[in-house]
Coordinates of C-alpha atoms and ligand atoms in Angstrom, one line a residue:
X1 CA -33.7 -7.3 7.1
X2 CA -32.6 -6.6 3.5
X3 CA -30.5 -10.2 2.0
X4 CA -28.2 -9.4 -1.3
X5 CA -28.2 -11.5 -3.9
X6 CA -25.6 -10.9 -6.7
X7 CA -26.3 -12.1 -10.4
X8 CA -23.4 -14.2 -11.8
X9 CA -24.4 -16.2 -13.9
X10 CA -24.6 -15.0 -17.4
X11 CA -22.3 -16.3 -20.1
X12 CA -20.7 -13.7 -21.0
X13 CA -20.7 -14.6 -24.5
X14 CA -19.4 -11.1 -25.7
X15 CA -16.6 -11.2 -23.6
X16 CA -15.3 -14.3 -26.3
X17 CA -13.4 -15.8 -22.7
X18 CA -12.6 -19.3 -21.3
X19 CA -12.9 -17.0 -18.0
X20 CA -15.7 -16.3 -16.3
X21 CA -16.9 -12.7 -16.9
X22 CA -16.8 -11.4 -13.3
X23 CA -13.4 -13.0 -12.9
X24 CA -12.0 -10.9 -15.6
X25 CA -9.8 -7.9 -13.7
X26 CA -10.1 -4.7 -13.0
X27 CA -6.7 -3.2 -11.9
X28 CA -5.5 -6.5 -11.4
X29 CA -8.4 -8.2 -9.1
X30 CA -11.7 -9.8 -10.5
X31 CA -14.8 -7.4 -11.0
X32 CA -17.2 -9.1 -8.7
X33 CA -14.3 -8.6 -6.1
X34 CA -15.7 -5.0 -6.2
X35 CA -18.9 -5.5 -5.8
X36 CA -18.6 -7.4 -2.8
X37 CA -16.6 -5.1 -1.2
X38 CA -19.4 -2.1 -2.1
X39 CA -21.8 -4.4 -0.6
X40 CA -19.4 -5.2 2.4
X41 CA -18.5 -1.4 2.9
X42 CA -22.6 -0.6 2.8
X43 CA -22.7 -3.3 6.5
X44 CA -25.0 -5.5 3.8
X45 CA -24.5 -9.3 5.3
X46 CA -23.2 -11.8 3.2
X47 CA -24.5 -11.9 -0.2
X48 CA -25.8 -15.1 -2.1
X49 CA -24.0 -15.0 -5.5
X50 CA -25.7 -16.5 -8.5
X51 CA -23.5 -18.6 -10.6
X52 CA -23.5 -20.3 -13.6
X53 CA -21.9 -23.1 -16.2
X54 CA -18.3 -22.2 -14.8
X55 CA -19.2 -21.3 -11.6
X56 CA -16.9 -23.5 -9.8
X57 CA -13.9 -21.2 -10.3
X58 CA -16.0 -18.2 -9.2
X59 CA -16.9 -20.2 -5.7
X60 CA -13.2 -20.7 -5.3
X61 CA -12.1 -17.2 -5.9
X62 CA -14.4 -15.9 -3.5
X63 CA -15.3 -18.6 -1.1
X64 CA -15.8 -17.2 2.5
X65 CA -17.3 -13.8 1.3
X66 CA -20.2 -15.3 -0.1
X67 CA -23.0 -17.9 -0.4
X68 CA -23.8 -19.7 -3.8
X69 CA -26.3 -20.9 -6.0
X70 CA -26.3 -22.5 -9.0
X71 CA -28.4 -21.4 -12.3
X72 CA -26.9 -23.7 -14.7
X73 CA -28.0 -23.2 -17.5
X74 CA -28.6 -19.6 -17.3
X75 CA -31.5 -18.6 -18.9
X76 CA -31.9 -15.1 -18.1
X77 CA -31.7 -12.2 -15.0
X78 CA -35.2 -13.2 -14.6
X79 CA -34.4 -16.9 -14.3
X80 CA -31.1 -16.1 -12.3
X81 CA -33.9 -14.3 -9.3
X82 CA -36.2 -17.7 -9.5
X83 CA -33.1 -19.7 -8.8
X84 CA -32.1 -17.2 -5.9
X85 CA -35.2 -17.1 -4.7
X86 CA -34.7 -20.9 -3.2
X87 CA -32.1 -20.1 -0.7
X88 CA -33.6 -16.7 0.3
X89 CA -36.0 -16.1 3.8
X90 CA -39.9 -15.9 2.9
X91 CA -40.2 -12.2 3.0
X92 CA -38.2 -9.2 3.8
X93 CA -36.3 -6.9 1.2
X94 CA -33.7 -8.2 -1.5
X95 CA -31.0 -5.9 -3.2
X96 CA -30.3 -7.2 -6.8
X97 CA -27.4 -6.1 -8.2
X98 CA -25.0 -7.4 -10.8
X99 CA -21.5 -9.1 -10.9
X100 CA -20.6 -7.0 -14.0
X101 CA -21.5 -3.8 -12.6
X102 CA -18.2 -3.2 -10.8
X103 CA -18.0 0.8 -10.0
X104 CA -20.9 1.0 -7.4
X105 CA -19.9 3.0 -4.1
X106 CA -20.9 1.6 -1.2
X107 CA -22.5 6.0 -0.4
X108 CA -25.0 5.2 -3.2
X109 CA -26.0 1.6 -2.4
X110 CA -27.1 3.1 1.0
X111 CA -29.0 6.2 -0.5
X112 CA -31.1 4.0 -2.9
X113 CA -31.3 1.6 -0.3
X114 CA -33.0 4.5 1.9
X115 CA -34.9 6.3 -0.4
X116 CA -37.2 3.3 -1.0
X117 CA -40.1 2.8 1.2
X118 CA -40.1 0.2 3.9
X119 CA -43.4 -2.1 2.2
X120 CA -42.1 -0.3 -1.5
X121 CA -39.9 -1.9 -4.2
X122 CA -37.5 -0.2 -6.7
X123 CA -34.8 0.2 -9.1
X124 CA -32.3 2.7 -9.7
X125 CA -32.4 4.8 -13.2
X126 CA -29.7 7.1 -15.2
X127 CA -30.1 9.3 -17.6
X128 CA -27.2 9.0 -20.5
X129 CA -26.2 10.3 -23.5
X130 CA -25.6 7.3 -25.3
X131 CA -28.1 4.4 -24.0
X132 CA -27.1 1.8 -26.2
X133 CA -27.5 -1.6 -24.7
X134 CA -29.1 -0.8 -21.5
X135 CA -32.9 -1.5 -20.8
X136 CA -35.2 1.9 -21.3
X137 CA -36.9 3.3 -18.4
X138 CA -40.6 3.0 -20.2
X139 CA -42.8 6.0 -18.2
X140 CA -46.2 7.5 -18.7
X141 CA -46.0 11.1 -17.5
X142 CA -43.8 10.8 -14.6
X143 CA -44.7 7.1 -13.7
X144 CA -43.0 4.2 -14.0
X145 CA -44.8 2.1 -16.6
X146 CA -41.8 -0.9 -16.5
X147 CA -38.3 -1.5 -18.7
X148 CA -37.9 -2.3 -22.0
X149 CA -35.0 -4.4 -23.0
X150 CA -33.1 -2.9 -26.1
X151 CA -33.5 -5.9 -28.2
X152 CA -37.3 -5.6 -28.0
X153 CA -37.5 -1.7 -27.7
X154 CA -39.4 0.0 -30.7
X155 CA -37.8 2.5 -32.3
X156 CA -39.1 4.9 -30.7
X157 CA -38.7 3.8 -27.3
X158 CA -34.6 3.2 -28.4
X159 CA -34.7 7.2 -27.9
X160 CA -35.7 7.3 -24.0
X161 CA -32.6 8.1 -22.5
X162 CA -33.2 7.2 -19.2
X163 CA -31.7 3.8 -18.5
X164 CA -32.3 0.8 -15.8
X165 CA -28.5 0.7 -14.0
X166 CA -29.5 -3.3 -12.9
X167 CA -29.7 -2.5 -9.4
X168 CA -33.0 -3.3 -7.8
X169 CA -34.7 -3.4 -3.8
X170 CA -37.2 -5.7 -4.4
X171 CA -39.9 -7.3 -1.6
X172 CA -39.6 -11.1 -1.4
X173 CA -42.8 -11.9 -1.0
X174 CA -44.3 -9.9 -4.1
X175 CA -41.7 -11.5 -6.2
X176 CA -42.0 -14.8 -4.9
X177 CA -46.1 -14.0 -6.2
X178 CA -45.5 -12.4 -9.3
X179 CA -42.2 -14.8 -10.4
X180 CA -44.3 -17.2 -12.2
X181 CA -45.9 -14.7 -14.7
X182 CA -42.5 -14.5 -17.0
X183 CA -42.0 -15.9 -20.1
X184 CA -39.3 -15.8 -22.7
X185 CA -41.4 -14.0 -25.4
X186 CA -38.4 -12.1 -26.2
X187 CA -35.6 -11.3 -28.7
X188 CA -33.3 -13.2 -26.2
X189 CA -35.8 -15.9 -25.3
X190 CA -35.0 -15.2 -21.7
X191 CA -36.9 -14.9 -18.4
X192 CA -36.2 -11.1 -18.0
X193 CA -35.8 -9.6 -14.6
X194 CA -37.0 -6.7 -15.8
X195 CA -40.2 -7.4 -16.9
X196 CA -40.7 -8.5 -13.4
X197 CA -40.6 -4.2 -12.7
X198 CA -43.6 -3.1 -14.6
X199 CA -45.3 -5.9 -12.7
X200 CA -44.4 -4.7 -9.1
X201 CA -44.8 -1.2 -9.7
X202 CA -48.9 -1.9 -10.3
X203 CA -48.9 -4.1 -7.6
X204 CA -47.6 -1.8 -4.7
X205 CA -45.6 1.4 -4.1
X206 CA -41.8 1.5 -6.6
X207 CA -39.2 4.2 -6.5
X208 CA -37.1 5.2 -9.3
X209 CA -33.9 6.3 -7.8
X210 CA -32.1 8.8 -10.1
X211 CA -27.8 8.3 -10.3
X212 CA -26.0 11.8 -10.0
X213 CA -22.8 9.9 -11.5
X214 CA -23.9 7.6 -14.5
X215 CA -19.8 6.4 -14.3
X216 CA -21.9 4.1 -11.1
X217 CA -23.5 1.9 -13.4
X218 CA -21.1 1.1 -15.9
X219 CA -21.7 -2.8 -17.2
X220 CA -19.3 -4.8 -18.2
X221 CA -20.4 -6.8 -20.9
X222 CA -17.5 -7.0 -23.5
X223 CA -13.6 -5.9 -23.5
X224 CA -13.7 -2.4 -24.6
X225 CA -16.4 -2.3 -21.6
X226 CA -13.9 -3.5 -19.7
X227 CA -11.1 -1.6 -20.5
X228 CA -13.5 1.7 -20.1
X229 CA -14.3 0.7 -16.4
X230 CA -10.8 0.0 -15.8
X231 CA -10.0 3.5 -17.2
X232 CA -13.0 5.2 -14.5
X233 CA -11.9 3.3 -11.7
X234 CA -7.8 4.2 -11.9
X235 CA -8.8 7.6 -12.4
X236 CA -11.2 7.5 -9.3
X237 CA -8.5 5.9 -7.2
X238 CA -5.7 8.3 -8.4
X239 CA -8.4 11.4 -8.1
X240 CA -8.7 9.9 -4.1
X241 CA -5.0 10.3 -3.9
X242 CA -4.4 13.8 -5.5
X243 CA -7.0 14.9 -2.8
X244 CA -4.9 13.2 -0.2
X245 CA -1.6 14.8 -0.6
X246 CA -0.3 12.4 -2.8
X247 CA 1.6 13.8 -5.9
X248 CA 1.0 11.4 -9.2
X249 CA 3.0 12.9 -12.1
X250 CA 2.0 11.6 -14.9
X251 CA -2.0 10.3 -13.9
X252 CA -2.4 8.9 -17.3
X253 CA -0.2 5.9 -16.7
X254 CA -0.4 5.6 -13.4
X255 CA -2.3 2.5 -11.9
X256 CA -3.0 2.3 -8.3
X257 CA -5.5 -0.7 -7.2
X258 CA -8.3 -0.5 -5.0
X259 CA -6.8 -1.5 -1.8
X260 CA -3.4 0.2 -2.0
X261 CA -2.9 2.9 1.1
X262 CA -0.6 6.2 0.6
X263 CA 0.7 8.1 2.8
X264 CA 0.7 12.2 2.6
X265 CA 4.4 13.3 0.2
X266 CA 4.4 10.4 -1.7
X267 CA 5.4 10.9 -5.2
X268 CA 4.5 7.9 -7.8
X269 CA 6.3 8.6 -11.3
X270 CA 5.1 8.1 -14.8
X271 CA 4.3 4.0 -15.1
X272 CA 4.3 3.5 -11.9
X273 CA 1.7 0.1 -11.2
X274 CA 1.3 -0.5 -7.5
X275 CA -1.5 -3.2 -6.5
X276 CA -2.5 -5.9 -3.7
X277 CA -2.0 -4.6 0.0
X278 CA 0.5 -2.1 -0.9
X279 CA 1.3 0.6 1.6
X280 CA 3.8 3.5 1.3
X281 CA 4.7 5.7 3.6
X282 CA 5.2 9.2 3.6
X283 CA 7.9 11.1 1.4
X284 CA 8.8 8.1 -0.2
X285 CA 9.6 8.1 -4.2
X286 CA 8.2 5.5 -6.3
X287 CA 9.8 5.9 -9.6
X288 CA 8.9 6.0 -12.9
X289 CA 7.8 2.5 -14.2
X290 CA 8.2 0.3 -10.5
X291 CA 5.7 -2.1 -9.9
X292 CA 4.9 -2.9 -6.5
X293 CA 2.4 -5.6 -5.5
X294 CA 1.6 -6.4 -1.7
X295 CA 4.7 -4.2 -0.9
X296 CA 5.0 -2.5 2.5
X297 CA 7.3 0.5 1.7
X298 CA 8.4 3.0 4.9
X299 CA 8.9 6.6 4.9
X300 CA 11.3 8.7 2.9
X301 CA 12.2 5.6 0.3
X302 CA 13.2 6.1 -2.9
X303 CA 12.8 3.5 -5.7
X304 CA 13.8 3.3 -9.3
X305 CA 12.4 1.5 -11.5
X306 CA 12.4 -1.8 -10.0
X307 CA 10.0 -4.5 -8.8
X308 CA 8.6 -5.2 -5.2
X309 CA 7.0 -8.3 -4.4
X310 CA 5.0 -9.1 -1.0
X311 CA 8.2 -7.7 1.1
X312 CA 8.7 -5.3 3.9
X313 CA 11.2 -2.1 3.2
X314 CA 12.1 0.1 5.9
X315 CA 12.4 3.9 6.0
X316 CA 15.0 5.8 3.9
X317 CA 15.8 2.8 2.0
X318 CA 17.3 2.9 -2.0
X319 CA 16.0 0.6 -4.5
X320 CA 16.9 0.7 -7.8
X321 CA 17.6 1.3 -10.9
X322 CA 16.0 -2.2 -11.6
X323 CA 15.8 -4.5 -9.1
X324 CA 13.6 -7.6 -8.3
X325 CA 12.5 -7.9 -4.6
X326 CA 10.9 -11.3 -5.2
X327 CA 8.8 -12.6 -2.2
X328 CA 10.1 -13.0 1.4
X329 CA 12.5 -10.0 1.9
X330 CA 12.4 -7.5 5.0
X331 CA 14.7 -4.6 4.1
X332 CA 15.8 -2.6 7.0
X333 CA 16.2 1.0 7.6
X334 CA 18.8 2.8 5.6
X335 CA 19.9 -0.1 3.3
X336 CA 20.8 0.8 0.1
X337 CA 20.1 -1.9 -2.8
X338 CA 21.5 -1.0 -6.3
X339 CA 21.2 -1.4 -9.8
X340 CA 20.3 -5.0 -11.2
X341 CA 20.2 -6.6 -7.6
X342 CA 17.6 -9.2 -7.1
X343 CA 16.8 -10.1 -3.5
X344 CA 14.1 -13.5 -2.6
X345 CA 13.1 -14.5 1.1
X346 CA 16.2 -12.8 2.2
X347 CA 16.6 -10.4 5.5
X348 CA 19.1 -7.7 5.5
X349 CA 19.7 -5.4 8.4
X350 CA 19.8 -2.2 8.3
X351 CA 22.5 -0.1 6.7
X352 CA 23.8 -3.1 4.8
X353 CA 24.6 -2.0 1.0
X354 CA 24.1 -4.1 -1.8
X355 CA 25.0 -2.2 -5.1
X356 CA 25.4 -4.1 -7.9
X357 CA 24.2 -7.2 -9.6
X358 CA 24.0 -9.4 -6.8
X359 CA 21.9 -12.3 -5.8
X360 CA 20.8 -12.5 -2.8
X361 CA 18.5 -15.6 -1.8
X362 CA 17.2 -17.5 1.5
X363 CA 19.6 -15.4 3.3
X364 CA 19.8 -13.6 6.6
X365 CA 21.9 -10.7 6.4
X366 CA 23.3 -8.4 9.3
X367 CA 23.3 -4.6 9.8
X368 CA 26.4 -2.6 7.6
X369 CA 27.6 -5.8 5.8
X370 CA 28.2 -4.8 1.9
X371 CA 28.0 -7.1 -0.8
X372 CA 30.4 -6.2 -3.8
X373 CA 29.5 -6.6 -7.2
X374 CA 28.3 -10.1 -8.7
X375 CA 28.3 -11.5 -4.9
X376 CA 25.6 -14.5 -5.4
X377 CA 24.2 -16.8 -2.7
X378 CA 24.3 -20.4 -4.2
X379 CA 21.0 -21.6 -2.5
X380 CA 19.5 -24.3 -4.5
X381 CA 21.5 -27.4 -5.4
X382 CA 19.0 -28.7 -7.2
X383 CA 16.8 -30.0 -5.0
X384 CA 16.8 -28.3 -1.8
X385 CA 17.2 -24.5 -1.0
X386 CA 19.9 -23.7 1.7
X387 CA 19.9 -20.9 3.9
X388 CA 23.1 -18.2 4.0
X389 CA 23.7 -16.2 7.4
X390 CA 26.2 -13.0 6.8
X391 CA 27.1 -11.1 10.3
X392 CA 26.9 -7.3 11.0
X393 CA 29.3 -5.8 9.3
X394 CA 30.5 -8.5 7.1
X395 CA 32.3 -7.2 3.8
X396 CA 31.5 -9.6 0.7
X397 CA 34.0 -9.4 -2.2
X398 CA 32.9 -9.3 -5.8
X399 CA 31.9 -12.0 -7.5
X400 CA 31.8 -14.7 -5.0
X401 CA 30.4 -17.5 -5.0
X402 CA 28.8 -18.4 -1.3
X403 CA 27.7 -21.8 -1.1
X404 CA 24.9 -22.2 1.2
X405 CA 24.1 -23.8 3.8
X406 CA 26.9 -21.3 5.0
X407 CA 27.6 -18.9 7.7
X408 CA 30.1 -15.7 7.6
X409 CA 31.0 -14.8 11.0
X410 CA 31.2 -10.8 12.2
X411 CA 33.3 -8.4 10.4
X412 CA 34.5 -11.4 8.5
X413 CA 35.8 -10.4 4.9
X414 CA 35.3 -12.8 1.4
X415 CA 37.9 -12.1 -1.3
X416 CA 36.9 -11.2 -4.3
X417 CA 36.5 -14.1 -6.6
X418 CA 36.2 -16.8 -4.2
X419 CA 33.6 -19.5 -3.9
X420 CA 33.2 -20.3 -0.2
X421 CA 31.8 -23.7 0.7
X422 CA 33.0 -22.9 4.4
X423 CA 32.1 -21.5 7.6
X424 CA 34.1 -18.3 8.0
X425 CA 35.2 -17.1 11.6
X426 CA 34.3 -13.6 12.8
X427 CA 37.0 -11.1 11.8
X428 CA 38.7 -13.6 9.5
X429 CA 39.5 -13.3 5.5
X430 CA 38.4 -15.9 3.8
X431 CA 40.4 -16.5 -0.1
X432 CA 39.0 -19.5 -1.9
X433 CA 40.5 -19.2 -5.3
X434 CA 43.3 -19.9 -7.4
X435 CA 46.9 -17.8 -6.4
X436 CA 47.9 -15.7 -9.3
X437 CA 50.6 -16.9 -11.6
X438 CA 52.4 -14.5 -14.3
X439 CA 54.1 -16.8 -16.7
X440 CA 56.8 -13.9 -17.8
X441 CA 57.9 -12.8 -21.7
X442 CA 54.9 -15.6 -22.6
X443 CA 52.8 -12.9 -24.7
X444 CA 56.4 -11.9 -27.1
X445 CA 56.8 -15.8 -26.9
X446 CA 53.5 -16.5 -28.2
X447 CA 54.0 -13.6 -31.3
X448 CA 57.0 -15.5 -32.7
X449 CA 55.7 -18.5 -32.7
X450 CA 53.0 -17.2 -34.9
X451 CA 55.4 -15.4 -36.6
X452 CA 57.1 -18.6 -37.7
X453 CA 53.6 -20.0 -39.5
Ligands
LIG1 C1 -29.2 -6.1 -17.8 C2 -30.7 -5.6 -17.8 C3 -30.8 -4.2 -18.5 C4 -29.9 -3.2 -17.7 C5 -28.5 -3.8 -17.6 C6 -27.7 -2.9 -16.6 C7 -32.0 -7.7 -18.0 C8 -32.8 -8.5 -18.9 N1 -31.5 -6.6 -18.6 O1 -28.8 -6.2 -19.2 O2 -32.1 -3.8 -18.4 O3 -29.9 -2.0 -18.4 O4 -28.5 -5.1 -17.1 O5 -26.3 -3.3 -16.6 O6 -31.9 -8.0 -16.8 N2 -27.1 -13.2 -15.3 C9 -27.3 -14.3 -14.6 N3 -28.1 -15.3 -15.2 C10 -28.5 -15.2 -16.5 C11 -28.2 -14.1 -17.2 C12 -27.5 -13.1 -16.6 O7 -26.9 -14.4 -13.5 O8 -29.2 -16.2 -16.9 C13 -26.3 -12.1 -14.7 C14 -25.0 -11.8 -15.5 O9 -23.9 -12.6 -15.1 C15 -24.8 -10.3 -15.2 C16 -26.2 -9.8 -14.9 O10 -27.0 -11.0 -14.6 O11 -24.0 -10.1 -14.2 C17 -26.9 -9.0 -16.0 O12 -26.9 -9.9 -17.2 P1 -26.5 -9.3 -18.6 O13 -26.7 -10.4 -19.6 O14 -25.2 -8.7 -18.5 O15 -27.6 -8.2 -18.9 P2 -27.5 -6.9 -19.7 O16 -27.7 -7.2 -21.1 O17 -26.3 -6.1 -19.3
LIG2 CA1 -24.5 -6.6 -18.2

């Protein structure tokens, strides 16, 4: 049986945050969310996560996914594994790994995981170009000799290239004997995980486990370690979706998030930002500069520039140029939804044609009705929010005004201009608004008079 534990609990002084570190966001959802899901993807069981000072927001993001601990104040990796140690079984194997490391694939987990012995320990190593900031893989010949810290590295171990990614399979029971023999003789004054290394690896069999894809172990530690794991992780995600028949025109500023699923002929645009539980089916057109977050969009859509949130759009649907699909709506088949028309909690059937700057809110809306230009549903008085029901094949006028709670029958037409506070039949025109008056000769009128001044 191999637990998880997850280390959490550093300050993250360096990312200069009132948030907790792993709470910051990579492609809009907190880095330890990825790490979870690597574990969870691997069939590890529930981790326990280590948190510290401000742990309480960290147990609320992920509560459910995880057990906690607390390790407040931190005081180091090493310190984080004592405080673990507490709420883990006697014996058996432990994967460490850290909140701030959030590229892991779950593939990898499972070959280190694997290529350490059954009664061995072990920790997984890169080799990089630029080591700065990572502990040093200390060897003699080709043994592991332990990790030095780069703090308290000598010069000339600040050369050694080989680096400790932070991700260990450790034996319970030889930690749980060896724990107590750390100290904070250090340049950080911490209890160091990693001196616990050297020490296992004299008392029974250790593995280093060498990365193929350095990218894996990328900490985040500060921002512009943020923003560069954010940069690898779109890129791996948009890489996924060249390779599966997805066309991304410009990949540079395209960002798709972790979870999103696209279907084979979808084209994304330049800007494009699509994120949550996203789905998109095939041949649709997201583009250039939409954002869609938890946006279920059906097959041969196209969408311009315009905003989808957590709504439901059928197939051969046309969004756009820039509108807001706020929360709520389910767009049918073959509905057509135009430039600047925002749409909340609002059904509309299918065929129905919304063009232009229109609201349309709380409503229920029937197949091949068409809203005209400026058409607004007047659902809030202030307090409450009232519902508006429009029939199949209802024809709204421009610019009116429909005062909800309100129902237009079948077929039933709005003139232009009016504001309707009543029920209107099926098949029935409704005029609410004032009759025309032409006062004649009042304009030639009006000149003399000023004439006269
Ligand atoms: C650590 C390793 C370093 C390795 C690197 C890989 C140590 C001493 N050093 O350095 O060898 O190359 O990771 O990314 O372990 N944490 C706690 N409690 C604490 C301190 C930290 O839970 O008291 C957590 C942090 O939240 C973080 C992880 O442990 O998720 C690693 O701590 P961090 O301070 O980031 O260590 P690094 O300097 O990156
Ligand atoms: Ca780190």
């Amino acid at each position: 049986m191999t637990a998880t534990v997850v280390l959490a609990a550093g300050d993250g002084k360096r990312m200069h945050s009132a948030l907790p570190k792993v709470l910051h966001p990579l492609l809009e959802k907190p880095m330890l969310a990825y790490v979870l899901a690597a574990l969870k993807e691997a069939g590890l069981g529930q981790p326990l996560v280590v948190v510290g000072r401000r742990g309480d927001a960290v147990e609320q993001a992920f509560a459910g996914q995880a057990t906690f601990a607390r390790q407040d104040p931190p005081q180091g990796t090493g310190d984080a594994l004592r405080v673990a140690l507490r709420h883990l079984p006697a014996d058996g194997r432990l994967l460490v790994i850290s909140g701030d490391t959030p590229l892991w694939r779950s593939r990898t987990l499972l070959d280190f995981i694997s290529a350490v012995s059954a009664e061995g320990s072990g920790l997984v190593s890169a080799e990089l170009t630029d080591p700065g900031g990572y502990g040093r893989i200390v060897r003699k010949g080709q043994d592991f000799v332990g990790v030095v810290e780069e703090r308290d590295a000598s010069d000339e171990e600040r050369q050694i290239k080989e680096v400790n990614a932070g991700l260990y399979l450790l034996q319970v029971k030889l930690v749980r004997s060896l724990i107590g023999e750390l100290d904070s003789k250090n340049a950080q004054g911490e209890l160091y995980l990693t001196d616990l290394l050297g020490l296992m690896a004299k008392a029974g069999p250790f593995t280093t486990f060498r990365l193929e894809d350095p990218a894996e172990m990328s900490g985040v530690n500060d921002r512009r370690q943020l923003a560069a794991a954010n940069a690898l992780l779109r890129q791996r995600i948009i890489d996924h979706w060249l390779d599966h028949g997805v066309s991304v025109l410009d990949p540079v500023s395209t960002w798709i998030g972790s979870d999103v699923q696209l279907a084979e002929d979808v084209v994304i645009g330049p800007g494009v930002r699509i994120f949550g539980q996203s789905r998109v089916g095939g041949g649709s057109r997201i583009g250039a500069a939409t954002e869609l977050f938890d946006a279920k969009i059906g097959a041969d859509v196209h969408i311009r520039q315009s905003v989808v949130e957590d709504s439901e759009i059928g197939d051969r649907v046309k969004i756009g140029p820039f509108s807001h699909l706020r929360p709520g709506c389910v767009v049918e088949s073959d509905v057509e939804i135009g430039n600047f028309a925002e749409l909340k909690n609002t059904r509309i059937g299918s065929g129905s044609k919304a063009h232009h700057h229109c609201y349309l809110g709380d409503s229920e809306i029937g197949r091949k009705v068409n809203i005209g230009a400026g058409a607004i549903t007047v659902n809030y008085d202030g307090k409450v929010k009232h519902r508006t029901v429009i029939a199949d094949g209802a024809f709204i006028g421009c610019n009116a005004n429909l005062i909800a709670p309100l129902v237009i029958g079948e077929g039933a037409y709005v003139a232009a201009g009016s504001t309707v506070t009543q029920e209107v039949p099926a098949q029935s025109l409704a005029v609410a608004r004032e009759r025309q008056r032409n006062i004649e000769g009042w304009a030639r009128r009006r000149a003399g008079s000023h004439k006269e001044e």
